[in-house]
mmCIF file of C-alpha atoms in Angstrom:
data_model
loop_
_atom_site.group_PDB
_atom_site.id
_atom_site.type_symbol
_atom_site.label_atom_id
_atom_site.label_comp_id
_atom_site.label_asym_id
_atom_site.label_seq_id
_atom_site.Cartn_x
_atom_site.Cartn_y
_atom_site.Cartn_z
ATOM 1 C CA MET A 1044 111.925 106.527 116.330
ATOM 2 C CA GLN A 1045 110.524 107.713 119.671
ATOM 3 C CA LYS A 1046 107.847 105.623 121.373
ATOM 4 C CA ILE A 1047 104.734 105.813 119.178
ATOM 5 C CA LYS A 1048 101.272 105.823 120.717
ATOM 6 C CA ASN A 1049 99.281 107.302 117.829
ATOM 7 C CA ILE A 1050 99.339 106.873 114.038
ATOM 8 C CA ILE A 1051 97.810 109.154 111.409
ATOM 9 C CA PHE A 1052 97.477 107.404 108.037
ATOM 10 C CA ASP A 1053 97.194 108.994 104.627
ATOM 11 C CA TYR A 1054 94.665 107.239 102.368
ATOM 12 C CA GLY A 1055 95.670 107.352 98.699
ATOM 13 C CA ASN A 1056 98.552 104.967 97.923
ATOM 14 C CA VAL A 1057 99.009 104.147 101.603
ATOM 15 C CA ILE A 1058 95.693 102.307 102.067
ATOM 16 C CA PHE A 1059 93.672 102.768 98.883
ATOM 17 C CA GLU A 1060 95.531 102.280 95.598
ATOM 18 C CA ILE A 1061 95.380 105.178 93.143
ATOM 19 C CA ASP A 1062 97.047 105.782 89.789
ATOM 20 C CA PHE A 1063 97.461 109.384 88.653
ATOM 21 C CA ARG A 1064 98.502 108.294 85.170
ATOM 22 C CA ILE A 1065 95.079 106.807 84.452
ATOM 23 C CA THR A 1066 93.331 110.082 85.259
ATOM 24 C CA GLN A 1067 95.915 112.013 83.257
ATOM 25 C CA SER A 1068 94.998 109.887 80.252
ATOM 26 C CA SER A 1069 91.272 110.134 80.962
ATOM 27 C CA LEU A 1070 91.347 113.920 81.311
ATOM 28 C CA ALA A 1071 93.391 114.237 78.136
ATOM 29 C CA GLN A 1072 90.794 112.159 76.309
ATOM 30 C CA ILE A 1073 88.027 114.608 77.237
ATOM 31 C CA GLY A 1074 90.065 117.534 75.934
ATOM 32 C CA ILE A 1075 92.252 118.819 78.771
ATOM 33 C CA PRO A 1076 95.480 120.309 77.307
ATOM 34 C CA ASN A 1077 98.992 120.216 78.845
ATOM 35 C CA ILE A 1078 97.960 117.340 81.073
ATOM 36 C CA GLU A 1079 101.378 116.801 82.715
ATOM 37 C CA THR A 1080 101.273 120.248 84.329
ATOM 38 C CA PHE A 1081 97.482 120.346 84.698
ATOM 39 C CA PHE A 1082 97.282 117.257 86.888
ATOM 40 C CA GLY A 1083 100.287 115.513 88.413
ATOM 41 C CA HIS A 1084 101.386 114.007 91.698
ATOM 42 C CA SER A 1085 103.900 116.787 92.404
ATOM 43 C CA GLY A 1086 101.811 119.697 91.131
ATOM 44 C CA HIS A 1087 98.498 120.537 89.543
ATOM 45 C CA HIS A 1088 96.008 123.246 88.543
ATOM 46 C CA LYS A 1089 94.516 125.285 91.399
ATOM 47 C CA ILE A 1090 91.032 123.898 90.630
ATOM 48 C CA PHE A 1091 92.014 120.641 92.366
ATOM 49 C CA ASN A 1092 93.171 122.408 95.543
ATOM 50 C CA GLU A 1093 89.944 124.402 95.538
ATOM 51 C CA LEU A 1094 87.875 121.229 95.248
ATOM 52 C CA GLU A 1095 89.891 119.439 97.941
ATOM 53 C CA THR A 1096 89.440 122.289 100.426
ATOM 54 C CA GLY A 1097 85.735 122.738 99.719
ATOM 55 C CA ALA A 1098 86.336 126.204 98.249
ATOM 56 C CA ILE A 1099 84.324 125.182 95.172
ATOM 57 C CA THR A 1100 81.455 122.723 94.779
ATOM 58 C CA PRO A 1101 81.524 119.640 92.562
ATOM 59 C CA ALA A 1102 79.244 121.512 90.138
ATOM 60 C CA GLN A 1103 81.707 124.409 89.959
ATOM 61 C CA PHE A 1104 84.564 121.943 89.438
ATOM 62 C CA ARG A 1105 82.744 120.325 86.533
ATOM 63 C CA ASP A 1106 82.033 123.726 84.976
ATOM 64 C CA GLY A 1107 85.732 124.545 85.350
ATOM 65 C CA ILE A 1108 86.700 121.342 83.562
ATOM 66 C CA ARG A 1109 84.305 122.188 80.716
ATOM 67 C CA GLU A 1110 85.857 125.630 80.413
ATOM 68 C CA ILE A 1111 89.439 124.341 80.443
ATOM 69 C CA ALA A 1112 88.574 121.621 77.920
ATOM 70 C CA GLN A 1113 86.665 124.219 75.870
ATOM 71 C CA ASN A 1114 83.794 121.782 75.577
ATOM 72 C CA SER A 1115 80.455 122.811 77.070
ATOM 73 C CA GLU A 1116 78.938 119.507 75.918
ATOM 74 C CA LEU A 1117 80.840 117.384 78.426
ATOM 75 C CA THR A 1118 78.368 115.728 80.774
ATOM 76 C CA ASP A 1119 78.727 115.452 84.542
ATOM 77 C CA GLN A 1120 79.041 111.696 84.078
ATOM 78 C CA GLN A 1121 81.920 112.031 81.600
ATOM 79 C CA ILE A 1122 83.807 114.387 83.888
ATOM 80 C CA ASP A 1123 83.233 112.280 86.991
ATOM 81 C CA ALA A 1124 84.280 109.109 85.170
ATOM 82 C CA ALA A 1125 87.556 110.736 84.096
ATOM 83 C CA TRP A 1126 88.190 112.218 87.533
ATOM 84 C CA ASN A 1127 87.368 108.983 89.397
ATOM 85 C CA SER A 1128 89.405 106.767 87.080
ATOM 86 C CA LEU A 1129 92.493 107.053 89.314
ATOM 87 C CA LEU A 1130 90.676 105.232 92.144
ATOM 88 C CA ILE A 1131 91.745 101.571 91.942
ATOM 89 C CA GLY A 1132 90.655 100.013 95.231
ATOM 90 C CA VAL A 1133 91.663 98.520 98.569
ATOM 91 C CA LEU A 1134 92.210 94.897 99.566
ATOM 92 C CA PRO A 1135 90.385 93.214 102.476
ATOM 93 C CA GLU A 1136 93.809 92.293 103.883
ATOM 94 C CA THR A 1137 94.679 95.996 104.128
ATOM 95 C CA HIS A 1138 91.590 96.628 106.230
ATOM 96 C CA LYS A 1139 92.701 93.770 108.514
ATOM 97 C CA VAL A 1140 96.111 95.416 108.908
ATOM 98 C CA LEU A 1141 94.445 98.680 109.936
ATOM 99 C CA LEU A 1142 92.275 96.903 112.490
ATOM 100 C CA GLU A 1143 95.394 95.258 113.905
ATOM 101 C CA ALA A 1144 97.093 98.652 114.160
ATOM 102 C CA LYS A 1145 94.001 100.029 115.900
ATOM 103 C CA LYS A 1146 94.409 97.423 118.653
ATOM 104 C CA ASN A 1147 97.871 98.741 119.478
ATOM 105 C CA TYR A 1148 97.631 102.473 118.747
ATOM 106 C CA ARG A 1149 95.163 105.316 118.539
ATOM 107 C CA THR A 1150 94.755 105.526 114.775
ATOM 108 C CA PHE A 1151 93.409 108.236 112.499
ATOM 109 C CA LEU A 1152 92.866 108.817 108.790
ATOM 110 C CA LEU A 1153 93.851 112.120 107.164
ATOM 111 C CA SER A 1154 93.082 112.330 103.462
ATOM 112 C CA ASN A 1155 93.349 115.028 100.828
ATOM 113 C CA THR A 1156 90.188 114.236 98.923
ATOM 114 C CA ASN A 1157 87.044 115.862 97.544
ATOM 115 C CA GLN A 1158 83.320 115.264 97.474
ATOM 116 C CA ILE A 1159 83.322 113.505 94.077
ATOM 117 C CA HIS A 1160 86.020 111.025 95.118
ATOM 118 C CA TYR A 1161 84.545 110.654 98.593
ATOM 119 C CA ASP A 1162 81.129 109.697 97.216
ATOM 120 C CA TYR A 1163 82.703 107.208 94.801
ATOM 121 C CA ILE A 1164 84.846 105.612 97.528
ATOM 122 C CA MET A 1165 81.965 105.292 99.994
ATOM 123 C CA ASP A 1166 79.882 103.592 97.302
ATOM 124 C CA TYR A 1167 82.826 101.313 96.464
ATOM 125 C CA LEU A 1168 83.314 100.346 100.128
ATOM 126 C CA GLN A 1169 79.638 99.469 100.456
ATOM 127 C CA LYS A 1170 79.590 97.369 97.288
ATOM 128 C CA GLU A 1171 82.990 95.656 97.570
ATOM 129 C CA HIS A 1172 83.574 95.445 101.326
ATOM 130 C CA HIS A 1173 80.033 95.699 102.718
ATOM 131 C CA VAL A 1174 80.927 98.555 105.086
ATOM 132 C CA PRO A 1175 79.363 102.045 104.956
ATOM 133 C CA ASN A 1176 82.631 103.973 105.300
ATOM 134 C CA ASN A 1177 86.098 103.910 106.891
ATOM 135 C CA ASP A 1178 84.965 104.822 110.400
ATOM 136 C CA HIS A 1179 85.367 101.343 111.869
ATOM 137 C CA LEU A 1180 89.039 101.264 110.888
ATOM 138 C CA PHE A 1181 90.091 104.354 112.853
ATOM 139 C CA GLU A 1182 89.284 106.332 115.956
ATOM 140 C CA LYS A 1183 88.360 109.147 113.570
ATOM 141 C CA ALA A 1184 88.613 109.817 109.833
ATOM 142 C CA TYR A 1185 89.416 113.290 108.506
ATOM 143 C CA TYR A 1186 88.806 114.506 104.939
ATOM 144 C CA SER A 1187 90.241 117.729 103.554
ATOM 145 C CA GLN A 1188 87.089 119.006 101.844
ATOM 146 C CA LEU A 1189 85.321 118.993 105.217
ATOM 147 C CA MET A 1190 88.259 120.530 107.103
ATOM 148 C CA LYS A 1191 88.777 123.361 104.585
ATOM 149 C CA PHE A 1192 92.526 122.691 104.632
ATOM 150 C CA ARG A 1193 94.673 120.206 102.763
ATOM 151 C CA LYS A 1194 98.054 118.667 103.379
ATOM 152 C CA PRO A 1195 100.742 119.981 103.656
ATOM 153 C CA HIS A 1196 99.054 122.950 105.438
ATOM 154 C CA VAL A 1197 100.264 122.786 109.036
ATOM 155 C CA GLU A 1198 96.757 123.782 110.186
ATOM 156 C CA ILE A 1199 95.259 120.461 109.074
ATOM 157 C CA PHE A 1200 97.706 118.534 111.265
ATOM 158 C CA GLU A 1201 97.245 120.906 114.187
ATOM 159 C CA GLN A 1202 93.479 120.393 114.036
ATOM 160 C CA VAL A 1203 93.822 116.614 114.303
ATOM 161 C CA ILE A 1204 96.316 117.004 117.161
ATOM 162 C CA LYS A 1205 94.137 119.466 119.080
ATOM 163 C CA GLU A 1206 90.799 117.693 118.630
ATOM 164 C CA ASN A 1207 92.205 114.398 119.874
ATOM 165 C CA ASN A 1208 94.588 115.740 122.531
ATOM 166 C CA LEU A 1209 97.569 114.050 120.884
ATOM 167 C CA ASN A 1210 101.187 114.501 121.872
ATOM 168 C CA PRO A 1211 102.863 115.223 118.501
ATOM 169 C CA ALA A 1212 106.135 113.674 119.657
ATOM 170 C CA GLU A 1213 104.296 110.384 120.246
ATOM 171 C CA THR A 1214 102.354 110.547 116.968
ATOM 172 C CA LEU A 1215 103.485 109.100 113.636
ATOM 173 C CA PHE A 1216 102.202 110.387 110.293
ATOM 174 C CA ILE A 1217 102.506 108.027 107.296
ATOM 175 C CA ASP A 1218 102.155 109.418 103.760
ATOM 176 C CA ASP A 1219 103.486 108.610 100.291
ATOM 177 C CA THR A 1220 104.163 112.281 99.421
ATOM 178 C CA PRO A 1221 107.393 113.822 100.804
ATOM 179 C CA GLY A 1222 105.937 117.333 100.742
ATOM 180 C CA HIS A 1223 103.096 116.299 103.018
ATOM 181 C CA LEU A 1224 105.599 114.930 105.524
ATOM 182 C CA GLU A 1225 107.243 118.352 105.690
ATOM 183 C CA GLY A 1226 103.960 119.924 106.780
ATOM 184 C CA ALA A 1227 103.555 117.251 109.442
ATOM 185 C CA LYS A 1228 107.062 117.884 110.767
ATOM 186 C CA LYS A 1229 106.209 121.562 111.220
ATOM 187 C CA ALA A 1230 103.382 120.430 113.511
ATOM 188 C CA GLY A 1231 105.887 118.389 115.538
ATOM 189 C CA LEU A 1232 104.817 114.958 114.266
ATOM 190 C CA GLN A 1233 107.122 112.051 113.602
ATOM 191 C CA THR A 1234 106.883 111.009 109.938
ATOM 192 C CA LEU A 1235 107.359 107.978 107.747
ATOM 193 C CA LEU A 1236 107.385 107.905 103.950
ATOM 194 C CA MET A 1237 105.317 105.073 102.482
ATOM 195 C CA THR A 1238 107.560 103.320 99.959
ATOM 196 C CA GLU A 1239 105.437 100.250 99.219
ATOM 197 C CA LYS A 1240 102.192 99.640 97.394
ATOM 198 C CA PRO A 1241 99.102 99.651 99.649
ATOM 199 C CA GLU A 1242 98.816 95.877 99.261
ATOM 200 C CA ASN A 1243 102.102 95.624 101.191
ATOM 201 C CA LEU A 1244 101.069 97.918 104.061
ATOM 202 C CA GLY A 1245 101.287 95.120 106.627
ATOM 203 C CA ALA A 1246 104.820 94.156 105.638
ATOM 204 C CA PHE A 1247 105.819 97.830 105.534
ATOM 205 C CA LEU A 1248 104.563 98.438 109.077
ATOM 206 C CA LYS A 1249 106.321 95.325 110.338
ATOM 207 C CA SER A 1250 109.608 96.257 108.649
ATOM 208 C CA ASN A 1251 109.460 99.615 110.417
ATOM 209 C CA GLY A 1252 108.758 98.061 113.821
ATOM 210 C CA ILE A 1253 105.187 99.360 114.024
ATOM 211 C CA LEU A 1254 103.504 95.965 113.943
ATOM 212 C CA ILE A 1255 104.944 92.673 115.135
#
């Protein structure tokens, strides 16, 4: 691996633990059919991409879920609870690892997320970790619903590179999804597939020579 000066971290299952299977079960329980193809790690209904790129509002997403479930009686709270159920949490030790990385590299966060998950996570961070957001952990945090692009679109990587005057050849992108790495490679970034649980991020970075 060429000399790394900058690191762009994915969030879900690199830093913050998530479990797609829980939300699959939760969505099925509120009436969503064909759940394996509707919502999965490798592919999902277009409504999720639309939410993650800010093309639709949370209210429009909830109405779409009601329509797909064929249940107009579903409340916003029921839908949000099912949708947020994949969000497990992050350990204090993981935040310490990120702060250590920040001492040695310019670090950034790049997350495919959406306003419903974002609001839940910010509330979680305030309650569980007593911090308002992720900003202290990185030079800058990027969220797909605000950027209007999502990984693996090459444009989302190019925006981070351009805004921060990064040399792609000196920048490492870490993600748990192989397809997202392909988009990063098209932007000229070095890439690393996260193969450990978020709780083992420190050991993973050390085993790959990123932290000592």
